[in-house]
Amino acid sequence: KTYLHLHLHKTDIMKDLKYLEDWESTWLLRFNPSKCKVMHMKYNMNPLNSYSFHNITLGTVEQEKDLGVLTSSSLQWGDNIKASISKANQMIAWVTRNLILREKSIMLRIYKTIIRPHIEYCT
């Protein structure tokens, strides 16, 4: 899902995509080209080439979520941190709506098991 190399030319990347097409036919497994995306990194002299896979031009994205981590083309993590905080706030609101007993030991256990993992994951 992730392909990052700074000094490859378009021909090298197209060769790699062709190799993946050959790998598919060898192992009788199929990639879904509509789910494949290209992210151009903005910190280098990226020529913003377009790439194709099975004669389908791959779409470009500015940011992509993979394994719960939001990665942007500028490699800034602010959006990922905001999303983690938002999810933690949603869980806090859920707990306060649904929990009747607010004893300190119970609230601490709920915080450690439900809320804190959202804050700590990939931040």
PDB file of N, CA, C and O in Angstrom, residues 64-71 77-88 111-123:
ATOM      1  N   GLU A  64      -4.026  10.086   3.183  1.00  0.00           N
ATOM      2  CA  GLU A  64      -4.570   8.726   3.168  1.00  0.00           C
ATOM      3  C   GLU A  64      -4.482   8.146   4.572  1.00  0.00           C
ATOM      4  O   GLU A  64      -3.493   8.351   5.278  1.00  0.00           O
ATOM      5  N   LYS A  65      -5.509   7.416   4.949  1.00  0.00           N
ATOM      6  CA  LYS A  65      -5.516   6.751   6.248  1.00  0.00           C
ATOM      7  C   LYS A  65      -5.174   5.281   6.036  1.00  0.00           C
ATOM      8  O   LYS A  65      -5.822   4.590   5.263  1.00  0.00           O
ATOM      9  N   ASP A  66      -4.144   4.819   6.734  1.00  0.00           N
ATOM     10  CA  ASP A  66      -3.702   3.435   6.624  1.00  0.00           C
ATOM     11  C   ASP A  66      -3.356   2.943   8.023  1.00  0.00           C
ATOM     12  O   ASP A  66      -2.562   3.568   8.727  1.00  0.00           O
ATOM     13  N   LEU A  67      -3.985   1.857   8.432  1.00  0.00           N
ATOM     14  CA  LEU A  67      -3.793   1.290   9.758  1.00  0.00           C
ATOM     15  C   LEU A  67      -4.072   2.313  10.859  1.00  0.00           C
ATOM     16  O   LEU A  67      -3.412   2.342  11.893  1.00  0.00           O
ATOM     17  N   GLY A  68      -5.039   3.176  10.612  1.00  0.00           N
ATOM     18  CA  GLY A  68      -5.440   4.155  11.600  1.00  0.00           C
ATOM     19  C   GLY A  68      -4.597   5.408  11.650  1.00  0.00           C
ATOM     20  O   GLY A  68      -4.841   6.291  12.453  1.00  0.00           O
ATOM     21  N   VAL A  69      -3.595   5.499  10.787  1.00  0.00           N
ATOM     22  CA  VAL A  69      -2.712   6.661  10.771  1.00  0.00           C
ATOM     23  C   VAL A  69      -3.007   7.485   9.527  1.00  0.00           C
ATOM     24  O   VAL A  69      -2.973   6.977   8.404  1.00  0.00           O
ATOM     25  N   LEU A  70      -3.278   8.762   9.716  1.00  0.00           N
ATOM     26  CA  LEU A  70      -3.565   9.671   8.620  1.00  0.00           C
ATOM     27  C   LEU A  70      -2.262  10.314   8.178  1.00  0.00           C
ATOM     28  O   LEU A  70      -1.638  11.070   8.922  1.00  0.00           O
ATOM     29  N   THR A  71      -1.823   9.996   6.957  1.00  0.00           N
ATOM     30  CA  THR A  71      -0.578  10.526   6.414  1.00  0.00           C
ATOM     31  C   THR A  71      -0.914  11.532   5.327  1.00  0.00           C
ATOM     32  O   THR A  71      -1.725  11.246   4.455  1.00  0.00           O
ATOM     33  N   TRP A  77       1.834  15.921  10.719  1.00  0.00           N
ATOM     34  CA  TRP A  77       0.996  15.003  11.480  1.00  0.00           C
ATOM     35  C   TRP A  77      -0.140  15.697  12.212  1.00  0.00           C
ATOM     36  O   TRP A  77      -0.840  15.089  13.006  1.00  0.00           O
ATOM     37  N   GLY A  78      -0.347  16.985  11.959  1.00  0.00           N
ATOM     38  CA  GLY A  78      -1.385  17.738  12.646  1.00  0.00           C
ATOM     39  C   GLY A  78      -2.772  17.150  12.451  1.00  0.00           C
ATOM     40  O   GLY A  78      -3.558  17.044  13.406  1.00  0.00           O
ATOM     41  N   ASP A  79      -3.116  16.745  11.225  1.00  0.00           N
ATOM     42  CA  ASP A  79      -4.438  16.165  10.971  1.00  0.00           C
ATOM     43  C   ASP A  79      -4.624  14.840  11.699  1.00  0.00           C
ATOM     44  O   ASP A  79      -5.707  14.535  12.188  1.00  0.00           O
ATOM     45  N   ASN A  80      -3.563  14.044  11.775  1.00  0.00           N
ATOM     46  CA  ASN A  80      -3.647  12.775  12.485  1.00  0.00           C
ATOM     47  C   ASN A  80      -3.861  13.003  13.979  1.00  0.00           C
ATOM     48  O   ASN A  80      -4.667  12.326  14.617  1.00  0.00           O
ATOM     49  N   ILE A  81      -3.174  13.978  14.529  1.00  0.00           N
ATOM     50  CA  ILE A  81      -3.322  14.291  15.952  1.00  0.00           C
ATOM     51  C   ILE A  81      -4.720  14.820  16.239  1.00  0.00           C
ATOM     52  O   ILE A  81      -5.361  14.419  17.218  1.00  0.00           O
ATOM     53  N   LYS A  82      -5.224  15.702  15.375  1.00  0.00           N
ATOM     54  CA  LYS A  82      -6.582  16.226  15.541  1.00  0.00           C
ATOM     55  C   LYS A  82      -7.610  15.106  15.489  1.00  0.00           C
ATOM     56  O   LYS A  82      -8.571  15.098  16.261  1.00  0.00           O
ATOM     57  N   ALA A  83      -7.424  14.151  14.572  1.00  0.00           N
ATOM     58  CA  ALA A  83      -8.361  13.025  14.463  1.00  0.00           C
ATOM     59  C   ALA A  83      -8.310  12.156  15.722  1.00  0.00           C
ATOM     60  O   ALA A  83      -9.357  11.685  16.197  1.00  0.00           O
ATOM     61  N   SER A  84      -7.117  11.945  16.281  1.00  0.00           N
ATOM     62  CA  SER A  84      -6.990  11.151  17.512  1.00  0.00           C
ATOM     63  C   SER A  84      -7.668  11.839  18.683  1.00  0.00           C
ATOM     64  O   SER A  84      -8.379  11.201  19.466  1.00  0.00           O
ATOM     65  N   ILE A  85      -7.481  13.136  18.803  1.00  0.00           N
ATOM     66  CA  ILE A  85      -8.113  13.892  19.882  1.00  0.00           C
ATOM     67  C   ILE A  85      -9.624  13.899  19.725  1.00  0.00           C
ATOM     68  O   ILE A  85     -10.369  13.742  20.700  1.00  0.00           O
ATOM     69  N   SER A  86     -10.087  14.047  18.490  1.00  0.00           N
ATOM     70  CA  SER A  86     -11.530  14.042  18.234  1.00  0.00           C
ATOM     71  C   SER A  86     -12.151  12.703  18.621  1.00  0.00           C
ATOM     72  O   SER A  86     -13.221  12.658  19.245  1.00  0.00           O
ATOM     73  N   LYS A  87     -11.470  11.619  18.274  1.00  0.00           N
ATOM     74  CA  LYS A  87     -11.976  10.290  18.631  1.00  0.00           C
ATOM     75  C   LYS A  87     -11.997  10.109  20.151  1.00  0.00           C
ATOM     76  O   LYS A  87     -12.957   9.555  20.707  1.00  0.00           O
ATOM     77  N   ALA A  88     -10.975  10.587  20.841  1.00  0.00           N
ATOM     78  CA  ALA A  88     -10.942  10.493  22.299  1.00  0.00           C
ATOM     79  C   ALA A  88     -12.078  11.315  22.912  1.00  0.00           C
ATOM     80  O   ALA A  88     -12.738  10.863  23.857  1.00  0.00           O
ATOM     81  N   TYR A 111     -11.059   5.194  31.701  1.00  0.00           N
ATOM     82  CA  TYR A 111     -10.138   6.085  30.995  1.00  0.00           C
ATOM     83  C   TYR A 111      -8.951   5.307  30.428  1.00  0.00           C
ATOM     84  O   TYR A 111      -8.580   5.475  29.268  1.00  0.00           O
ATOM     85  N   LYS A 112      -8.370   4.438  31.245  1.00  0.00           N
ATOM     86  CA  LYS A 112      -7.189   3.686  30.804  1.00  0.00           C
ATOM     87  C   LYS A 112      -7.499   2.689  29.699  1.00  0.00           C
ATOM     88  O   LYS A 112      -6.644   2.410  28.857  1.00  0.00           O
ATOM     89  N   THR A 113      -8.708   2.124  29.701  1.00  0.00           N
ATOM     90  CA  THR A 113      -9.016   1.083  28.718  1.00  0.00           C
ATOM     91  C   THR A 113      -9.728   1.600  27.471  1.00  0.00           C
ATOM     92  O   THR A 113      -9.573   1.005  26.405  1.00  0.00           O
ATOM     93  N   ILE A 114     -10.469   2.684  27.593  1.00  0.00           N
ATOM     94  CA  ILE A 114     -11.273   3.128  26.449  1.00  0.00           C
ATOM     95  C   ILE A 114     -10.755   4.427  25.832  1.00  0.00           C
ATOM     96  O   ILE A 114     -10.688   4.552  24.616  1.00  0.00           O
ATOM     97  N   ILE A 115     -10.382   5.384  26.644  1.00  0.00           N
ATOM     98  CA  ILE A 115     -10.066   6.713  26.124  1.00  0.00           C
ATOM     99  C   ILE A 115      -8.580   6.877  25.812  1.00  0.00           C
ATOM    100  O   ILE A 115      -8.205   7.324  24.724  1.00  0.00           O
ATOM    101  N   ARG A 116      -7.720   6.528  26.754  1.00  0.00           N
ATOM    102  CA  ARG A 116      -6.282   6.747  26.568  1.00  0.00           C
ATOM    103  C   ARG A 116      -5.709   6.059  25.327  1.00  0.00           C
ATOM    104  O   ARG A 116      -4.862   6.654  24.646  1.00  0.00           O
ATOM    105  N   PRO A 117      -6.127   4.854  24.954  1.00  0.00           N
ATOM    106  CA  PRO A 117      -5.567   4.254  23.736  1.00  0.00           C
ATOM    107  C   PRO A 117      -5.793   5.097  22.471  1.00  0.00           C
ATOM    108  O   PRO A 117      -4.948   5.099  21.575  1.00  0.00           O
ATOM    109  N   HIS A 118      -6.898   5.816  22.408  1.00  0.00           N
ATOM    110  CA  HIS A 118      -7.142   6.680  21.250  1.00  0.00           C
ATOM    111  C   HIS A 118      -6.171   7.845  21.219  1.00  0.00           C
ATOM    112  O   HIS A 118      -5.787   8.311  20.135  1.00  0.00           O
ATOM    113  N   ILE A 119      -5.777   8.315  22.375  1.00  0.00           N
ATOM    114  CA  ILE A 119      -4.838   9.431  22.441  1.00  0.00           C
ATOM    115  C   ILE A 119      -3.420   8.965  22.159  1.00  0.00           C
ATOM    116  O   ILE A 119      -2.660   9.619  21.435  1.00  0.00           O
ATOM    117  N   GLU A 120      -3.061   7.805  22.663  1.00  0.00           N
ATOM    118  CA  GLU A 120      -1.681   7.342  22.551  1.00  0.00           C
ATOM    119  C   GLU A 120      -1.356   6.681  21.214  1.00  0.00           C
ATOM    120  O   GLU A 120      -0.184   6.637  20.836  1.00  0.00           O
ATOM    121  N   TYR A 121      -2.346   6.158  20.497  1.00  0.00           N
ATOM    122  CA  TYR A 121      -2.062   5.411  19.262  1.00  0.00           C
ATOM    123  C   TYR A 121      -1.517   6.354  18.205  1.00  0.00           C
ATOM    124  O   TYR A 121      -2.177   7.270  17.751  1.00  0.00           O
ATOM    125  N   CYS A 122      -0.279   6.145  17.824  1.00  0.00           N
ATOM    126  CA  CYS A 122       0.394   6.878  16.734  1.00  0.00           C
ATOM    127  C   CYS A 122       0.417   8.375  16.943  1.00  0.00           C
ATOM    128  O   CYS A 122       0.252   9.146  16.000  1.00  0.00           O
ATOM    129  N   THR A 123       0.582   8.811  18.163  1.00  0.00           N
ATOM    130  CA  THR A 123       0.741  10.249  18.405  1.00  0.00           C
ATOM    131  C   THR A 123       2.071  10.516  19.070  1.00  0.00           C
ATOM    132  O   THR A 123       2.742   9.656  19.509  1.00  0.00           O
TER     133      THR A 123
END
